[in-house]
mmCIF file of C-alpha atoms in Angstrom:
data_model
loop_
_atom_site.group_PDB
_atom_site.id
_atom_site.type_symbol
_atom_site.label_atom_id
_atom_site.label_comp_id
_atom_site.label_asym_id
_atom_site.label_seq_id
_atom_site.Cartn_x
_atom_site.Cartn_y
_atom_site.Cartn_z
ATOM 1 C CA MET R 1 24.863 17.941 -16.868
ATOM 2 C CA LYS R 2 25.346 14.282 -16.015
ATOM 3 C CA ILE R 3 23.150 12.805 -13.299
ATOM 4 C CA GLU R 4 25.938 12.736 -10.684
ATOM 5 C CA THR R 5 26.394 16.491 -11.103
ATOM 6 C CA ILE R 6 22.643 17.146 -11.045
ATOM 7 C CA ALA R 7 22.311 15.184 -7.796
ATOM 8 C CA ILE R 8 24.889 17.417 -6.091
ATOM 9 C CA HIS R 9 24.073 20.844 -7.520
ATOM 10 C CA ALA R 10 20.392 21.011 -8.535
ATOM 11 C CA GLY R 11 19.157 21.095 -4.934
ATOM 12 C CA ASN R 12 21.909 23.251 -3.495
ATOM 13 C CA HIS R 13 22.943 26.898 -3.645
ATOM 14 C CA THR R 14 25.353 29.192 -1.849
ATOM 15 C CA ASP R 15 23.471 31.249 0.750
ATOM 16 C CA ALA R 16 23.267 34.858 -0.450
ATOM 17 C CA SER R 17 23.484 36.495 2.981
ATOM 18 C CA THR R 18 26.253 34.411 4.599
ATOM 19 C CA LYS R 19 27.942 32.832 1.555
ATOM 20 C CA ALA R 20 27.579 29.453 3.255
ATOM 21 C CA VAL R 21 28.295 26.703 0.699
ATOM 22 C CA VAL R 22 25.225 24.770 1.864
ATOM 23 C CA GLN R 23 21.904 26.614 2.134
ATOM 24 C CA PRO R 24 20.358 27.022 5.611
ATOM 25 C CA ILE R 25 17.295 25.242 6.969
ATOM 26 C CA VAL R 26 14.433 27.750 6.946
ATOM 27 C CA MET R 27 12.133 26.718 9.800
ATOM 28 C CA SER R 28 9.848 29.760 9.688
ATOM 29 C CA THR R 29 6.196 28.937 9.075
ATOM 30 C CA THR R 30 5.386 32.419 7.759
ATOM 31 C CA PHE R 31 7.082 35.155 5.740
ATOM 32 C CA GLU R 32 7.001 38.956 5.846
ATOM 33 C CA ARG R 33 4.855 40.899 3.411
ATOM 34 C CA ASP R 34 6.185 43.950 1.609
ATOM 35 C CA ALA R 35 4.630 47.443 1.745
ATOM 36 C CA ASP R 36 2.084 46.514 -0.931
ATOM 37 C CA GLY R 37 1.024 43.334 0.843
ATOM 38 C CA GLY R 38 2.931 41.083 -1.518
ATOM 39 C CA PHE R 39 5.763 38.650 -0.896
ATOM 40 C CA ALA R 40 9.063 39.852 -2.306
ATOM 41 C CA ALA R 41 10.808 36.475 -1.937
ATOM 42 C CA GLY R 42 7.836 34.479 -3.239
ATOM 43 C CA TYR R 43 7.088 32.688 0.040
ATOM 44 C CA GLN R 44 4.087 33.369 2.260
ATOM 45 C CA TYR R 45 3.341 30.272 4.381
ATOM 46 C CA SER R 46 5.346 27.052 4.644
ATOM 47 C CA ARG R 47 2.429 24.748 3.888
ATOM 48 C CA SER R 48 2.273 26.354 0.439
ATOM 49 C CA ALA R 49 6.012 26.633 -0.183
ATOM 50 C CA ASN R 50 9.294 26.696 1.689
ATOM 51 C CA PRO R 51 12.854 27.389 0.438
ATOM 52 C CA ASN R 52 14.056 23.908 1.449
ATOM 53 C CA ARG R 53 11.113 22.265 -0.304
ATOM 54 C CA THR R 54 11.835 24.332 -3.410
ATOM 55 C CA SER R 55 15.407 23.005 -3.410
ATOM 56 C CA LEU R 56 14.188 19.423 -2.999
ATOM 57 C CA GLU R 57 11.573 19.716 -5.722
ATOM 58 C CA ASN R 58 14.111 21.246 -8.092
ATOM 59 C CA VAL R 59 16.589 18.381 -7.791
ATOM 60 C CA LEU R 60 13.801 15.766 -8.025
ATOM 61 C CA ALA R 61 12.465 17.300 -11.243
ATOM 62 C CA GLN R 62 15.901 17.437 -12.833
ATOM 63 C CA LEU R 63 16.817 13.884 -11.829
ATOM 64 C CA GLU R 64 13.689 12.521 -13.533
ATOM 65 C CA GLY R 65 13.885 14.874 -16.516
ATOM 66 C CA GLY R 66 10.553 16.485 -15.629
ATOM 67 C CA VAL R 67 9.428 20.109 -15.683
ATOM 68 C CA GLU R 68 8.311 20.254 -12.043
ATOM 69 C CA ALA R 69 8.088 18.126 -8.900
ATOM 70 C CA ALA R 70 5.858 18.126 -5.834
ATOM 71 C CA ALA R 71 7.178 16.811 -2.524
ATOM 72 C CA PHE R 72 4.970 15.105 0.064
ATOM 73 C CA SER R 73 5.292 13.797 3.609
ATOM 74 C CA SER R 74 5.202 10.151 2.451
ATOM 75 C CA GLY R 75 4.950 8.010 -0.652
ATOM 76 C CA ASN R 76 1.349 7.156 0.203
ATOM 77 C CA ALA R 77 0.527 10.868 0.450
ATOM 78 C CA ALA R 78 2.036 11.373 -3.014
ATOM 79 C CA GLY R 79 -0.022 8.516 -4.459
ATOM 80 C CA MET R 80 -3.174 9.714 -2.707
ATOM 81 C CA SER R 81 -2.783 13.190 -4.190
ATOM 82 C CA VAL R 82 -3.103 11.650 -7.654
ATOM 83 C CA PHE R 83 -6.312 9.856 -6.644
ATOM 84 C CA GLN R 84 -7.679 12.990 -4.940
ATOM 85 C CA SER R 85 -7.084 15.038 -8.084
ATOM 86 C CA LEU R 86 -9.448 12.857 -10.113
ATOM 87 C CA GLU R 87 -13.161 13.501 -10.616
ATOM 88 C CA PRO R 88 -15.587 11.168 -8.781
ATOM 89 C CA GLY R 89 -16.467 8.220 -10.998
ATOM 90 C CA THR R 90 -13.074 8.174 -12.697
ATOM 91 C CA HIS R 91 -11.807 4.702 -13.589
ATOM 92 C CA ILE R 92 -8.221 3.687 -12.806
ATOM 93 C CA ILE R 93 -6.436 0.589 -14.114
ATOM 94 C CA ALA R 94 -3.708 -0.621 -11.765
ATOM 95 C CA PRO R 95 -1.421 -3.676 -11.617
ATOM 96 C CA ASP R 96 -2.721 -6.847 -10.007
ATOM 97 C CA ASP R 97 0.416 -6.857 -7.828
ATOM 98 C CA MET R 98 0.308 -3.123 -7.030
ATOM 99 C CA TYR R 99 2.138 -2.048 -3.857
ATOM 100 C CA HIS R 100 -0.273 -3.109 -1.121
ATOM 101 C CA GLY R 101 -0.228 0.277 0.638
ATOM 102 C CA LEU R 102 -1.667 2.075 -2.395
ATOM 103 C CA ARG R 103 -3.899 -0.846 -3.365
ATOM 104 C CA ASN R 104 -5.440 -0.881 0.117
ATOM 105 C CA GLN R 105 -5.735 2.915 0.013
ATOM 106 C CA LEU R 106 -7.843 2.690 -3.138
ATOM 107 C CA LYS R 107 -9.991 -0.125 -1.732
ATOM 108 C CA ALA R 108 -10.527 1.413 1.708
ATOM 109 C CA LEU R 109 -10.640 5.163 1.050
ATOM 110 C CA PHE R 110 -11.816 5.558 -2.547
ATOM 111 C CA ALA R 111 -14.436 2.803 -2.815
ATOM 112 C CA GLY R 112 -17.630 4.444 -4.061
ATOM 113 C CA ILE R 113 -15.681 7.513 -5.207
ATOM 114 C CA LEU R 114 -13.387 6.107 -7.886
ATOM 115 C CA GLU R 115 -13.646 2.944 -9.955
ATOM 116 C CA PHE R 116 -10.591 0.727 -10.184
ATOM 117 C CA ASP R 117 -9.510 -2.606 -11.627
ATOM 118 C CA PHE R 118 -6.364 -4.491 -10.662
ATOM 119 C CA VAL R 119 -5.228 -6.396 -13.748
ATOM 120 C CA ASP R 120 -2.172 -7.840 -15.458
ATOM 121 C CA VAL R 121 -1.087 -4.612 -17.147
ATOM 122 C CA ASN R 122 1.709 -6.541 -18.891
ATOM 123 C CA ASP R 123 -0.869 -8.387 -21.016
ATOM 124 C CA SER R 124 -1.883 -5.950 -23.752
ATOM 125 C CA ASP R 125 -5.134 -7.782 -24.499
ATOM 126 C CA VAL R 126 -6.172 -7.766 -20.841
ATOM 127 C CA LEU R 127 -5.242 -4.096 -20.533
ATOM 128 C CA GLN R 128 -7.229 -3.142 -23.633
ATOM 129 C CA ALA R 129 -10.221 -5.156 -22.452
ATOM 130 C CA HIS R 130 -10.426 -3.218 -19.181
ATOM 131 C CA ILE R 131 -10.355 0.268 -20.711
ATOM 132 C CA LYS R 132 -13.692 2.058 -20.270
ATOM 133 C CA PRO R 133 -15.012 5.436 -21.462
ATOM 134 C CA ASN R 134 -14.281 6.836 -17.969
ATOM 135 C CA THR R 135 -10.742 5.397 -17.712
ATOM 136 C CA VAL R 136 -8.415 8.328 -17.026
ATOM 137 C CA VAL R 137 -5.296 6.773 -15.490
ATOM 138 C CA ILE R 138 -3.259 3.626 -16.020
ATOM 139 C CA TRP R 139 -0.999 3.111 -13.002
ATOM 140 C CA ILE R 140 2.129 1.041 -13.493
ATOM 141 C CA GLU R 141 4.854 -0.087 -11.123
ATOM 142 C CA THR R 142 8.061 -1.399 -12.632
ATOM 143 C CA PRO R 143 9.855 -3.322 -11.261
ATOM 144 C CA SER R 144 6.841 -4.388 -9.229
ATOM 145 C CA ASN R 145 6.673 -5.071 -5.514
ATOM 146 C CA PRO R 146 7.423 -7.820 -4.561
ATOM 147 C CA LEU R 147 7.369 -10.007 -7.692
ATOM 148 C CA LEU R 148 9.806 -7.807 -9.643
ATOM 149 C CA LYS R 149 7.699 -7.923 -12.791
ATOM 150 C CA ILE R 150 8.808 -5.572 -15.550
ATOM 151 C CA THR R 151 6.191 -3.547 -17.421
ATOM 152 C CA ASN R 152 6.985 -2.389 -20.935
ATOM 153 C CA ILE R 153 6.438 1.342 -20.363
ATOM 154 C CA LYS R 154 6.456 2.299 -24.053
ATOM 155 C CA LYS R 155 3.858 -0.363 -24.864
ATOM 156 C CA VAL R 156 1.498 0.773 -22.091
ATOM 157 C CA VAL R 157 1.974 4.413 -23.100
ATOM 158 C CA ALA R 158 1.149 3.577 -26.736
ATOM 159 C CA ILE R 159 -2.131 1.930 -25.661
ATOM 160 C CA ALA R 160 -2.934 4.810 -23.313
ATOM 161 C CA ARG R 161 -2.346 7.419 -26.024
ATOM 162 C CA GLN R 162 -4.971 5.767 -28.264
ATOM 163 C CA HIS R 163 -7.585 6.481 -25.580
ATOM 164 C CA ASN R 164 -6.296 9.816 -24.191
ATOM 165 C CA ILE R 165 -5.387 8.123 -20.895
ATOM 166 C CA LYS R 166 -2.610 9.303 -18.570
ATOM 167 C CA VAL R 167 0.149 6.932 -17.406
ATOM 168 C CA VAL R 168 1.574 7.192 -13.893
ATOM 169 C CA CYS R 169 4.685 5.142 -13.075
ATOM 170 C CA ASP R 170 5.812 4.249 -9.566
ATOM 171 C CA ASN R 171 9.597 4.402 -10.004
ATOM 172 C CA THR R 172 10.496 3.782 -6.345
ATOM 173 C CA PHE R 173 12.308 0.458 -6.878
ATOM 174 C CA ALA R 174 14.326 1.681 -9.863
ATOM 175 C CA THR R 175 15.110 5.320 -8.956
ATOM 176 C CA PRO R 176 16.025 7.732 -11.765
ATOM 177 C CA ILE R 177 19.510 6.202 -11.736
ATOM 178 C CA CYS R 178 18.157 2.919 -13.116
ATOM 179 C CA GLN R 179 15.121 4.053 -15.111
ATOM 180 C CA ASN R 180 13.548 7.227 -16.523
ATOM 181 C CA PRO R 181 9.820 6.686 -17.187
ATOM 182 C CA LEU R 182 9.146 10.247 -18.396
ATOM 183 C CA ALA R 183 11.673 9.747 -21.196
ATOM 184 C CA LEU R 184 9.729 6.606 -22.167
ATOM 185 C CA GLY R 185 6.445 8.517 -22.411
ATOM 186 C CA ALA R 186 4.912 8.367 -18.926
ATOM 187 C CA ASP R 187 3.011 11.479 -17.832
ATOM 188 C CA LEU R 188 3.813 11.328 -14.141
ATOM 189 C CA VAL R 189 6.410 9.578 -11.971
ATOM 190 C CA MET R 190 5.850 8.718 -8.319
ATOM 191 C CA HIS R 191 8.437 7.946 -5.635
ATOM 192 C CA SER R 192 8.473 7.009 -2.023
ATOM 193 C CA SER R 193 11.470 9.206 -1.225
ATOM 194 C CA THR R 194 11.651 7.385 2.110
ATOM 195 C CA LYS R 195 13.502 4.680 0.196
ATOM 196 C CA TYR R 196 16.561 5.286 -2.026
ATOM 197 C CA PHE R 197 16.350 9.084 -2.046
ATOM 198 C CA GLY R 198 16.599 9.143 1.760
ATOM 199 C CA GLY R 199 18.839 6.110 1.651
ATOM 200 C CA HIS R 200 19.466 5.701 5.386
ATOM 201 C CA SER R 201 16.081 4.524 6.769
ATOM 202 C CA ASP R 202 15.620 7.730 8.774
ATOM 203 C CA LEU R 203 13.482 10.025 6.582
ATOM 204 C CA MET R 204 9.891 9.902 5.352
ATOM 205 C CA GLY R 205 8.816 11.458 2.091
ATOM 206 C CA GLY R 206 7.095 11.104 -1.253
ATOM 207 C CA ALA R 207 7.312 12.827 -4.609
ATOM 208 C CA LEU R 208 5.569 13.319 -7.926
ATOM 209 C CA ILE R 209 7.334 14.570 -11.042
ATOM 210 C CA THR R 210 5.427 15.682 -14.135
ATOM 211 C CA ALA R 211 6.374 15.710 -17.798
ATOM 212 C CA GLU R 212 4.368 18.890 -18.371
ATOM 213 C CA LYS R 213 2.548 21.595 -16.469
ATOM 214 C CA ASN R 214 -1.122 21.220 -17.318
ATOM 215 C CA GLU R 215 -4.541 21.462 -15.693
ATOM 216 C CA TRP R 216 -4.161 18.032 -14.063
ATOM 217 C CA TRP R 217 -0.810 18.988 -12.543
ATOM 218 C CA GLU R 218 -2.351 22.170 -11.142
ATOM 219 C CA LYS R 219 -5.022 20.052 -9.435
ATOM 220 C CA ILE R 220 -2.320 17.850 -7.906
ATOM 221 C CA ARG R 221 -0.462 20.955 -6.745
ATOM 222 C CA ASN R 222 -3.678 22.216 -5.145
ATOM 223 C CA VAL R 223 -4.086 18.918 -3.310
ATOM 224 C CA GLN R 224 -0.504 19.273 -2.072
ATOM 225 C CA THR R 225 -0.848 22.822 -0.776
ATOM 226 C CA MET R 226 -4.476 22.712 0.405
ATOM 227 C CA GLY R 227 -4.254 19.212 1.844
ATOM 228 C CA GLY R 228 -0.968 20.039 3.523
ATOM 229 C CA ALA R 229 0.655 16.578 3.488
ATOM 230 C CA VAL R 230 4.050 18.184 2.937
ATOM 231 C CA PRO R 231 7.512 17.357 4.300
ATOM 232 C CA SER R 232 9.042 19.571 6.981
ATOM 233 C CA PRO R 233 11.903 21.937 6.077
ATOM 234 C CA MET R 234 14.239 19.668 8.062
ATOM 235 C CA ASP R 235 13.173 16.575 6.116
ATOM 236 C CA CYS R 236 13.563 18.466 2.819
ATOM 237 C CA TYR R 237 17.056 19.583 3.810
ATOM 238 C CA TYR R 238 18.171 16.067 4.732
ATOM 239 C CA LEU R 239 16.633 14.563 1.596
ATOM 240 C CA VAL R 240 18.572 17.041 -0.538
ATOM 241 C CA ARG R 241 21.716 16.079 1.356
ATOM 242 C CA SER R 242 21.078 12.349 0.856
ATOM 243 C CA ILE R 243 20.336 12.766 -2.846
ATOM 244 C CA LYS R 244 23.850 14.144 -3.394
ATOM 245 C CA THR R 245 25.207 10.589 -3.009
ATOM 246 C CA LEU R 246 22.264 8.827 -4.716
ATOM 247 C CA PRO R 247 24.056 7.843 -7.968
ATOM 248 C CA TYR R 248 27.018 6.343 -6.120
ATOM 249 C CA ARG R 249 24.880 4.598 -3.516
ATOM 250 C CA VAL R 250 22.585 3.063 -6.141
ATOM 251 C CA ASN R 251 25.538 1.821 -8.158
ATOM 252 C CA GLY R 252 26.909 0.147 -5.019
ATOM 253 C CA HIS R 253 23.516 -1.396 -4.234
ATOM 254 C CA VAL R 254 23.230 -2.757 -7.784
ATOM 255 C CA HIS R 255 26.765 -4.200 -7.709
ATOM 256 C CA ASN R 256 25.914 -6.178 -4.573
ATOM 257 C CA ALA R 257 22.494 -7.209 -5.889
ATOM 258 C CA GLN R 258 23.919 -8.683 -9.090
ATOM 259 C CA LEU R 259 26.398 -10.821 -7.162
ATOM 260 C CA LEU R 260 23.822 -11.878 -4.571
ATOM 261 C CA ALA R 261 21.285 -12.847 -7.249
ATOM 262 C CA ALA R 262 23.893 -14.993 -9.000
ATOM 263 C CA PHE R 263 24.690 -16.754 -5.710
ATOM 264 C CA LEU R 264 21.020 -17.405 -4.913
ATOM 265 C CA GLU R 265 20.233 -18.727 -8.392
ATOM 266 C CA LYS R 266 22.873 -21.438 -7.967
ATOM 267 C CA HIS R 267 21.825 -22.425 -4.435
ATOM 268 C CA PRO R 268 20.190 -25.881 -4.276
ATOM 269 C CA ASN R 269 17.512 -24.753 -1.780
ATOM 270 C CA VAL R 270 16.306 -21.872 -3.948
ATOM 271 C CA GLU R 271 13.327 -22.464 -6.222
ATOM 272 C CA GLN R 272 13.401 -19.173 -8.176
ATOM 273 C CA VAL R 273 15.155 -15.794 -8.063
ATOM 274 C CA MET R 274 13.150 -12.782 -9.237
ATOM 275 C CA TYR R 275 15.696 -10.153 -10.306
ATOM 276 C CA PRO R 276 15.599 -8.147 -13.571
ATOM 277 C CA GLY R 277 19.378 -8.405 -13.947
ATOM 278 C CA LEU R 278 19.293 -12.186 -14.430
ATOM 279 C CA PRO R 279 18.879 -13.618 -17.945
ATOM 280 C CA SER R 280 16.389 -16.086 -16.404
ATOM 281 C CA HIS R 281 13.973 -13.232 -15.600
ATOM 282 C CA PRO R 282 10.886 -13.519 -17.881
ATOM 283 C CA GLN R 283 11.142 -9.864 -18.938
ATOM 284 C CA TYR R 284 14.948 -9.660 -18.987
ATOM 285 C CA ASP R 285 15.013 -8.311 -22.564
ATOM 286 C CA ILE R 286 12.527 -5.540 -21.708
ATOM 287 C CA ALA R 287 14.534 -4.649 -18.597
ATOM 288 C CA LYS R 288 17.732 -4.401 -20.657
ATOM 289 C CA THR R 289 15.985 -2.108 -23.128
ATOM 290 C CA GLN R 290 14.298 0.343 -20.736
ATOM 291 C CA MET R 291 16.488 0.233 -17.625
ATOM 292 C CA ASN R 292 19.962 1.712 -17.263
ATOM 293 C CA LEU R 293 20.637 -0.715 -14.380
ATOM 294 C CA PRO R 294 18.551 -3.621 -13.008
ATOM 295 C CA GLY R 295 18.121 -2.159 -9.519
ATOM 296 C CA ALA R 296 18.893 -3.644 -6.126
ATOM 297 C CA MET R 297 15.576 -5.197 -5.114
ATOM 298 C CA MET R 298 14.958 -8.908 -5.501
ATOM 299 C CA SER R 299 12.758 -11.698 -4.258
ATOM 300 C CA PHE R 300 13.417 -15.409 -4.117
ATOM 301 C CA THR R 301 11.346 -18.475 -3.305
ATOM 302 C CA LEU R 302 12.539 -21.489 -1.333
ATOM 303 C CA LYS R 303 11.879 -25.133 -2.117
ATOM 304 C CA GLY R 304 10.895 -25.914 1.468
ATOM 305 C CA GLY R 305 7.766 -23.752 1.377
ATOM 306 C CA GLU R 306 6.568 -21.241 3.958
ATOM 307 C CA ALA R 307 8.188 -23.039 6.892
ATOM 308 C CA GLU R 308 11.610 -22.944 5.231
ATOM 309 C CA ALA R 309 11.206 -19.279 4.284
ATOM 310 C CA LYS R 310 10.420 -18.336 7.882
ATOM 311 C CA LYS R 311 13.284 -20.478 9.185
ATOM 312 C CA VAL R 312 15.750 -18.722 6.879
ATOM 313 C CA VAL R 313 14.526 -15.213 7.596
ATOM 314 C CA ASN R 314 14.840 -15.818 11.345
ATOM 315 C CA ALA R 315 18.339 -17.335 11.101
ATOM 316 C CA LEU R 316 19.992 -14.340 9.421
ATOM 317 C CA LYS R 317 22.462 -12.243 11.417
ATOM 318 C CA ILE R 318 23.459 -9.348 9.111
ATOM 319 C CA PHE R 319 20.227 -8.947 7.167
ATOM 320 C CA THR R 320 17.600 -7.154 9.261
ATOM 321 C CA GLN R 321 14.061 -8.542 9.155
ATOM 322 C CA ALA R 322 12.141 -5.345 8.492
ATOM 323 C CA THR R 323 9.807 -3.616 6.036
ATOM 324 C CA SER R 324 10.996 -0.831 3.714
ATOM 325 C CA LEU R 325 13.939 -0.701 1.349
ATOM 326 C CA GLY R 326 16.673 1.448 -0.118
ATOM 327 C CA GLY R 327 18.724 1.979 3.034
ATOM 328 C CA VAL R 328 22.431 1.258 3.381
ATOM 329 C CA GLU R 329 21.607 -1.814 5.487
ATOM 330 C CA SER R 330 20.275 -5.003 3.874
ATOM 331 C CA LEU R 331 16.660 -5.784 4.750
ATOM 332 C CA ILE R 332 14.662 -8.971 4.258
ATOM 333 C CA GLU R 333 11.076 -9.925 4.972
ATOM 334 C CA HIS R 334 8.508 -12.661 4.524
ATOM 335 C CA ARG R 335 6.348 -10.485 2.314
ATOM 336 C CA ALA R 336 3.101 -12.477 2.420
ATOM 337 C CA SER R 337 2.928 -12.026 6.196
ATOM 338 C CA VAL R 338 3.169 -8.262 5.750
ATOM 339 C CA GLU R 339 0.554 -7.973 3.011
ATOM 340 C CA GLY R 340 -2.290 -9.724 4.795
ATOM 341 C CA PRO R 341 -4.961 -12.284 3.870
ATOM 342 C CA ASP R 342 -5.644 -11.089 0.308
ATOM 343 C CA THR R 343 -1.983 -11.249 -0.737
ATOM 344 C CA LYS R 344 -1.040 -12.697 -4.111
ATOM 345 C CA THR R 345 2.556 -13.182 -2.954
ATOM 346 C CA PRO R 346 3.783 -16.805 -2.659
ATOM 347 C CA PHE R 347 4.195 -17.860 0.977
ATOM 348 C CA ASN R 348 7.668 -19.260 0.291
ATOM 349 C CA LEU R 349 8.898 -15.862 -0.969
ATOM 350 C CA LEU R 350 11.412 -13.595 0.745
ATOM 351 C CA ARG R 351 11.899 -10.009 -0.461
ATOM 352 C CA VAL R 352 15.378 -8.504 -0.179
ATOM 353 C CA SER R 353 16.595 -4.910 -0.241
ATOM 354 C CA VAL R 354 20.306 -5.362 -0.905
ATOM 355 C CA GLY R 355 22.402 -2.920 1.112
ATOM 356 C CA LEU R 356 25.939 -1.643 0.979
ATOM 357 C CA GLU R 357 27.659 -4.112 3.303
ATOM 358 C CA HIS R 358 30.516 -6.136 1.828
ATOM 359 C CA ILE R 359 29.045 -8.689 -0.564
ATOM 360 C CA ASP R 360 31.111 -11.537 0.934
ATOM 361 C CA ASP R 361 29.449 -10.958 4.304
ATOM 362 C CA LEU R 362 25.968 -10.883 2.778
ATOM 363 C CA ILE R 363 26.528 -14.125 0.878
ATOM 364 C CA ALA R 364 28.008 -15.806 3.938
ATOM 365 C CA ASP R 365 24.999 -14.769 6.035
ATOM 366 C CA LEU R 366 22.492 -16.209 3.570
ATOM 367 C CA ALA R 367 24.594 -19.352 3.128
ATOM 368 C CA GLN R 368 24.591 -20.099 6.872
ATOM 369 C CA ALA R 369 20.856 -19.365 7.175
ATOM 370 C CA MET R 370 20.012 -21.747 4.322
ATOM 371 C CA ALA R 371 22.456 -24.482 5.450
#
């Protein structure tokens, strides 16, 4: 099936008892045992499994071309489950511009438990130089947040394979509509499903999708069920509903992003536009090769420095100044202010999540703010 069909049907089924076209929300926390003490329907307690979570995990796995998915209550919970599944003393290599929420999680919660280096994973020599005998995971994020760097997934996977290292790819910015890391050799894909999967800035969630069921995946599953950082049946239901329109929403987001990036690149007050769909992007050729679409996230820097960036972000009327991304509304933020004192983000940079408003209105809003 094509991805549009998968998005609609892989997480949905006709209810057997009522013949309802959309399955019900099963709020029960516990399930009846049969006469032998077993569970005829396969469910025993909703922390371990729930029919709505099963539906969500099924559509997530099929969208990414994986064999199984695990849903979590947030993207950070999904990322943490990977770290919690690793033996103490394990070494992780992560990008130097890794999403600050997961970077800070490693630094604050796993210091003294795991070893980690934040490096330029796009430089093969640097990557090779940081591999140790206890390196188990290379974490990549492409496009990256907020610099929109593109990592050559196949190249990183090839290096990892030489050392029996697993590759985990944060695919939140791209979504499976724009990029399929498992097909490029990654072992595990992570998502903050709060973003494009939810799509309306009103749901929290995270997900992991695996290329194969193995001992490591079983450990991650154990962290999910024993740790209990799982989404509610209601959240699972609404995520499944939102995913049905994911391909069409993402295509609309990308359409707007391409036009907005072209406008910004020509604006005299703009220093640089960071968007993988522009030929001026340093890794444009890699993006064209491994991405189906260039996504709808971008950043741009202003010639007037931090003061100009803050002036622009506060003068916008349609764009909302807020964290997060992937909703139908366009969001913008001064990213360095969000990331804190150890940020590597330029202070004249604004990060944009391009929404589904009419592109003429979005361009007009930015034009008046930068006038």
